[in-house]
Amino acid sequence: MSDWLRNILDRINSPSLDWLQVEVTTYCNAGCIYCPRTLLSDQWNSRHMPMGLFNRLIPFINNTELIYLQGWGEPLLNPRLFEMIRICKEKGKKVGFTTSGMLLTEEIASKIIDLGLDMLGISLAGTTQKTHNRIRVSADFDTIIRNLKQFSRLKEAKNSTNPSIHIAYIILRSNFHELKDIIPLANGLGADQVVASHLSLILKPDLYPEAIFFDKEHEDEYAKTLEEIKEEAIKRNIVFEYPRPFLEKDCMVCSENINHASVVNIEGQILPCVFNNPVLTNGSDLDEFISFGNLQRSNLSRVWYSKEYSRFRNIQTKKKGLVDMPLRCKKCFKRQTS
């Protein structure tokens, strides 16, 4: 079979994905205390995904529902982000990304709405300035809230329901007490969904006490509070998603949706999830990271259907899948709290 014909078939048979996460930049203007970019700053390589690499991906997203332009960085710092959104929208795709909210000026907010972005995530680590600013350094809480209120007014002025606003709340022991106020805050900002997530990636020993899934003494209290917040969210017609507050080491189903989603990192590497991104390595554990191919040498379809990637996805369906699971996945707290 000729390369030309095979490429055409690869486009036709592009994988059916719920979402494809594309890391458009590793630059960031925040200094969150838990983030790998902060903790690995002495070796971090900040760069934007080249448009040439991004464009290599586009012919193979025909059967992908959502393109999420997000990685270990602030998407709004990539000067080609709006072009990327436009290209994906012209392909009929839903598009979203998560931001700190610091760069949501009136001009940028207006462009986002006009482009038809479907989903905008906002990262928070508290419901007060004192708590949020301590954790998400250089991402001022009051500025973010002010920008979001302006964003909601612009949506209303443009008579637009999109993008939907999702609040992404990082759960720590030191900010869990403020989570009870997240639904009223989200409601006032016009948010449709709140997603609470654990500190699943712990790169520094002194951050371990911040992970609530290690706090077995208060496990029942965490579970009760999360259920109460969910009930409050239902009353306000807000979706509230949260992980279980304890570890289940034998869990085989990962919330990263590895059977129906994939990740392309800044270098074009095709990964099963963001926690397998080699940019997170400190050089000593590079062999643990899982990459099944690269857009610079192949395409999304060919990599997705490869024997190696298919074998990896089938692990979840096996009775003894935990035995065959890669070391990186065995150790992952995200899987153990899914």
Coordinates of C-alpha atoms in Angstrom, one line a residue:
M1 CA 0.0 0.0 0.0
S2 CA 1.4 3.4 -0.9
D3 CA 2.0 6.0 1.8
W4 CA -0.5 8.3 0.1
L5 CA -3.3 5.8 0.2
R6 CA -2.4 4.7 3.8
N7 CA -2.5 8.4 4.9
I8 CA -6.0 8.8 3.4
L9 CA -7.2 5.7 5.2
D10 CA -5.7 6.9 8.4
R11 CA -7.7 10.1 8.1
I12 CA -10.9 8.2 7.4
N13 CA -10.3 5.8 10.3
S14 CA -9.3 8.4 12.8
P15 CA -10.0 7.2 16.4
S16 CA -13.3 7.9 18.0
L17 CA -12.4 9.9 21.1
D18 CA -14.4 11.7 23.8
W19 CA -11.6 14.2 24.0
L20 CA -8.1 14.9 22.8
Q21 CA -6.0 17.0 25.1
V22 CA -3.3 19.1 23.3
E23 CA -0.6 20.8 25.3
V24 CA -0.2 24.1 23.5
T25 CA 2.3 25.7 25.8
T26 CA 4.5 25.0 28.9
Y27 CA 4.9 28.7 29.7
C28 CA 3.0 29.9 32.7
N29 CA 2.6 33.2 34.6
A30 CA 1.7 31.6 37.9
G31 CA 3.8 29.9 40.5
C32 CA 1.5 27.3 42.2
I33 CA 3.1 25.6 45.2
Y34 CA 2.2 22.1 44.0
C35 CA 2.8 22.5 40.2
P36 CA 5.7 20.7 38.5
R37 CA 6.6 23.8 36.6
T38 CA 7.3 25.5 40.0
L39 CA 9.0 22.5 41.6
L40 CA 11.1 21.6 38.6
S41 CA 11.8 25.2 37.6
D42 CA 15.6 24.7 37.4
Q43 CA 15.1 22.2 34.5
W44 CA 11.8 23.3 33.1
N45 CA 11.7 24.0 29.3
S46 CA 9.1 26.7 28.5
R47 CA 7.9 26.7 24.9
H48 CA 4.9 26.9 22.7
M49 CA 3.6 24.1 20.4
P50 CA 4.6 25.1 16.8
M51 CA 1.7 25.7 14.4
G52 CA 3.3 23.2 12.0
L53 CA 3.1 20.5 14.6
F54 CA -0.5 21.4 15.6
N55 CA -1.6 21.4 12.0
R56 CA -0.2 17.8 11.6
L57 CA -2.8 16.7 14.1
I58 CA -5.9 18.3 12.5
P59 CA -6.6 15.8 9.7
F60 CA -6.9 13.1 12.2
I61 CA -9.5 14.6 14.6
N62 CA -12.6 13.9 12.5
N63 CA -14.1 11.5 15.1
T64 CA -13.0 13.4 18.2
E65 CA -15.7 15.2 20.1
L66 CA -13.7 17.7 22.1
I67 CA -10.3 19.3 21.6
Y68 CA -9.0 20.5 24.9
L69 CA -6.1 22.9 24.5
Q70 CA -4.4 22.4 27.8
G71 CA -1.2 21.0 29.3
W72 CA 1.3 22.0 32.0
G73 CA 1.1 25.7 31.2
E74 CA -1.2 28.8 30.6
P75 CA -2.9 28.5 27.2
L76 CA -3.5 32.2 26.9
L77 CA 0.3 32.8 26.7
N78 CA 0.5 31.1 23.4
P79 CA 0.0 33.9 20.8
R80 CA -1.4 31.4 18.3
L81 CA -4.1 30.0 20.7
F82 CA -7.0 31.9 19.0
E83 CA -5.9 30.5 15.6
M84 CA -5.9 27.0 17.0
I85 CA -9.4 27.5 18.4
R86 CA -10.6 28.8 15.0
I87 CA -9.1 25.8 13.1
C88 CA -10.8 23.3 15.5
K89 CA -14.1 25.1 15.3
E90 CA -14.0 25.1 11.5
K91 CA -13.6 21.4 11.7
G92 CA -16.9 21.2 13.7
K93 CA -15.2 20.3 17.0
K94 CA -16.1 21.4 20.5
V95 CA -13.1 23.3 22.0
G96 CA -12.1 24.2 25.5
F97 CA -9.1 25.1 27.8
T98 CA -8.4 25.9 31.4
T99 CA -6.8 29.2 32.5
S100 CA -5.8 30.8 35.7
G101 CA -8.1 33.7 34.8
M102 CA -5.5 36.3 35.2
L103 CA -5.3 37.1 31.5
L104 CA -9.0 37.3 30.8
T105 CA -9.0 41.0 29.9
E106 CA -12.1 42.4 28.2
E107 CA -10.4 42.2 24.8
I108 CA -9.4 38.5 25.2
A109 CA -12.8 37.6 26.7
S110 CA -14.5 39.1 23.8
K111 CA -12.4 37.2 21.3
I112 CA -13.0 33.9 23.2
I113 CA -16.8 34.4 23.0
D114 CA -16.7 35.5 19.4
L115 CA -14.7 32.4 18.4
G116 CA -17.4 30.2 19.8
L117 CA -15.3 28.4 22.5
D118 CA -17.4 25.8 24.1
M119 CA -15.8 25.3 27.5
L120 CA -13.7 27.6 29.7
G121 CA -12.1 26.2 32.9
I122 CA -10.9 28.4 35.7
S123 CA -8.5 27.1 38.3
L124 CA -9.1 27.9 41.9
A125 CA -7.5 26.8 45.2
G126 CA -9.7 28.5 47.7
T127 CA -12.8 30.7 47.9
T128 CA -11.0 33.5 49.7
Q129 CA -8.0 35.6 48.5
K130 CA -5.9 34.6 51.5
T131 CA -6.1 30.9 50.9
H132 CA -6.1 30.9 47.1
N133 CA -3.2 33.4 46.8
R134 CA -1.1 31.4 49.2
I135 CA -1.4 28.2 47.0
R136 CA -1.7 29.7 43.5
V137 CA 1.0 32.3 43.7
S138 CA 0.8 35.2 41.3
A139 CA -2.8 34.3 40.4
D140 CA -4.7 36.9 42.4
F141 CA -8.1 35.7 43.6
D142 CA -9.8 39.1 43.4
T143 CA -8.5 39.8 39.9
I144 CA -9.8 36.4 38.7
I145 CA -13.3 36.9 40.2
R146 CA -13.4 40.4 38.7
N147 CA -12.4 39.1 35.3
L148 CA -15.0 36.3 35.5
K149 CA -17.8 38.7 36.4
Q150 CA -16.8 40.9 33.4
F151 CA -16.7 37.7 31.3
S152 CA -20.3 36.9 32.3
R153 CA -21.5 40.4 31.5
L154 CA -19.9 40.1 28.0
K155 CA -21.6 36.8 27.3
E156 CA -24.9 38.4 28.2
A157 CA -24.2 41.4 26.1
K158 CA -23.4 39.2 23.1
N159 CA -26.4 37.0 23.8
S160 CA -24.1 34.0 24.0
T161 CA -24.5 30.9 26.1
N162 CA -20.9 29.8 25.3
P163 CA -18.4 29.1 26.6
S164 CA -19.8 27.2 29.6
I165 CA -17.8 28.1 32.7
H166 CA -16.2 25.2 34.7
I167 CA -14.4 25.8 38.0
A168 CA -11.5 23.5 38.6
Y169 CA -10.8 23.3 42.4
I170 CA -7.6 21.6 43.7
I171 CA -8.4 19.8 47.0
L172 CA -5.7 20.2 49.7
R173 CA -6.0 19.6 53.5
S174 CA -5.2 23.3 54.0
N175 CA -8.1 24.5 51.7
F176 CA -10.7 21.8 52.1
H177 CA -12.6 23.9 54.6
E178 CA -13.3 26.5 51.9
L179 CA -14.7 23.9 49.4
K180 CA -18.1 24.2 51.1
D181 CA -18.4 27.7 49.7
I182 CA -17.5 26.8 46.1
I183 CA -21.1 26.2 44.9
P184 CA -22.4 29.6 46.0
L185 CA -19.3 31.2 44.4
A186 CA -19.7 29.3 41.2
N187 CA -23.4 30.2 41.1
G188 CA -22.6 33.9 41.4
L189 CA -20.1 33.6 38.5
G190 CA -22.5 31.8 36.2
A191 CA -20.5 28.6 36.3
D192 CA -22.2 25.4 35.1
Q193 CA -19.8 22.9 36.7
V194 CA -17.3 22.5 39.5
V195 CA -14.7 19.8 39.3
A196 CA -12.8 19.1 42.5
S197 CA -9.5 17.2 42.1
H198 CA -7.0 15.7 44.4
L199 CA -3.3 16.6 44.5
S200 CA -2.6 13.5 42.4
L201 CA 0.9 14.4 41.3
I202 CA 3.2 14.9 44.3
L203 CA 6.7 15.9 43.4
K204 CA 7.9 17.2 46.8
P205 CA 7.9 15.2 50.1
D206 CA 6.5 18.1 52.2
L207 CA 3.4 18.1 50.0
Y208 CA 2.3 14.6 51.0
P209 CA 0.5 15.9 54.1
E210 CA -1.6 18.1 51.8
A211 CA -3.2 15.1 50.1
I212 CA -6.5 14.3 51.9
F213 CA -6.4 10.7 50.8
F214 CA -3.6 10.1 53.2
D215 CA -5.7 11.5 56.1
K216 CA -7.5 8.3 57.0
E217 CA -8.6 9.8 60.4
H218 CA -10.9 12.2 58.7
E219 CA -12.0 10.1 55.8
D220 CA -15.6 9.9 56.8
E221 CA -15.8 13.7 57.4
Y222 CA -14.4 14.4 53.9
A223 CA -16.9 12.0 52.3
K224 CA -19.8 13.6 54.2
T225 CA -18.8 17.1 53.3
L226 CA -18.4 16.2 49.6
E227 CA -21.9 14.6 49.6
E228 CA -23.4 17.8 51.2
I229 CA -21.7 20.0 48.6
K230 CA -23.1 17.8 45.8
E231 CA -26.6 18.2 47.3
E232 CA -26.2 21.9 47.3
A233 CA -25.0 21.9 43.7
I234 CA -28.0 19.9 42.6
K235 CA -30.3 22.6 44.2
R236 CA -28.5 25.3 42.2
N237 CA -28.5 23.2 39.0
I238 CA -24.7 23.0 39.0
V239 CA -22.8 19.8 38.2
F240 CA -20.3 18.9 41.0
E241 CA -17.8 16.2 40.3
Y242 CA -15.3 14.9 42.9
P243 CA -13.0 12.0 43.5
R244 CA -13.4 9.6 46.4
P245 CA -11.4 10.8 49.4
F246 CA -9.4 7.6 49.9
L247 CA -7.1 5.3 48.0
E248 CA -8.2 2.1 46.4
K249 CA -5.0 0.5 45.1
D250 CA -6.8 -2.3 43.1
C251 CA -8.9 0.2 41.1
M252 CA -8.7 -0.7 37.4
V253 CA -10.8 2.1 35.9
C254 CA -9.0 5.4 35.6
S255 CA -10.9 8.7 35.4
E256 CA -8.4 9.8 32.7
N257 CA -10.6 7.8 30.3
I258 CA -7.7 6.1 28.6
N259 CA -9.9 4.0 26.3
H260 CA -11.6 7.0 24.8
A261 CA -9.2 9.9 25.2
S262 CA -5.6 10.8 24.5
V263 CA -3.0 13.5 25.0
V264 CA -0.5 15.2 22.7
N265 CA 2.2 17.0 24.5
I266 CA 4.3 20.0 23.5
E267 CA 6.8 17.9 21.5
G268 CA 4.1 15.9 19.6
Q269 CA 4.4 12.8 21.8
I270 CA 1.1 10.8 22.0
L271 CA 0.4 9.9 25.6
P272 CA -2.4 8.1 27.5
C273 CA -2.7 11.0 30.0
V274 CA -1.1 14.2 31.3
F275 CA 0.5 12.4 34.2
N276 CA 2.7 10.4 31.7
N277 CA 4.1 13.5 30.1
P278 CA 7.9 13.3 30.0
V279 CA 8.2 17.0 30.8
L280 CA 7.4 16.0 34.4
T281 CA 10.6 13.9 34.8
N282 CA 13.6 15.0 36.8
G283 CA 15.8 12.8 34.6
S284 CA 15.9 9.8 37.0
D285 CA 12.6 8.2 36.2
L286 CA 12.3 8.8 32.5
D287 CA 11.8 5.1 31.7
E288 CA 8.5 5.1 33.7
F289 CA 6.8 7.5 31.3
I290 CA 4.7 6.2 28.5
S291 CA 4.7 7.5 25.0
F292 CA 3.3 5.5 22.1
G293 CA 4.5 7.7 19.2
N294 CA 5.1 11.2 17.9
L295 CA 3.3 13.4 15.5
Q296 CA 6.6 14.4 14.0
R297 CA 7.2 10.8 12.7
S298 CA 3.7 9.4 12.5
N299 CA 0.0 10.4 12.9
L300 CA -2.7 10.1 15.6
S301 CA -4.6 7.2 13.9
R302 CA -1.5 5.1 13.3
V303 CA -0.3 5.5 16.9
W304 CA -3.8 4.9 18.4
Y305 CA -4.3 1.6 16.6
S306 CA -0.7 0.4 17.2
K307 CA -0.2 -2.9 19.0
E308 CA 1.5 -1.2 21.9
Y309 CA -1.2 1.4 22.5
S310 CA -4.0 -1.1 22.0
R311 CA -2.4 -3.5 24.5
F312 CA -2.1 -0.7 27.0
R313 CA -5.8 0.2 26.7
N314 CA -6.8 -3.5 27.1
I315 CA -5.2 -3.7 30.5
Q316 CA -8.3 -2.3 32.2
T317 CA -10.4 -5.2 30.9
K318 CA -8.2 -7.9 32.2
K319 CA -8.9 -9.7 35.5
K320 CA -5.2 -9.6 36.3
G321 CA -4.6 -6.2 34.7
L322 CA -2.9 -4.8 37.7
V323 CA 0.0 -7.2 37.2
D324 CA 0.5 -6.1 33.6
M325 CA 0.0 -2.4 34.4
P326 CA 3.0 -0.1 33.8
L327 CA 4.8 1.1 36.9
R328 CA 3.8 4.7 36.3
C329 CA 0.1 3.7 36.4
K330 CA 0.6 1.4 39.4
K331 CA 2.0 4.2 41.5
C332 CA -0.5 6.8 40.2
F333 CA -2.8 8.4 42.8
K334 CA -5.2 9.6 40.1
R335 CA -6.0 5.9 39.3
Q336 CA -6.3 5.0 43.0
T337 CA -8.9 7.7 43.7
S338 CA -10.9 7.4 40.4

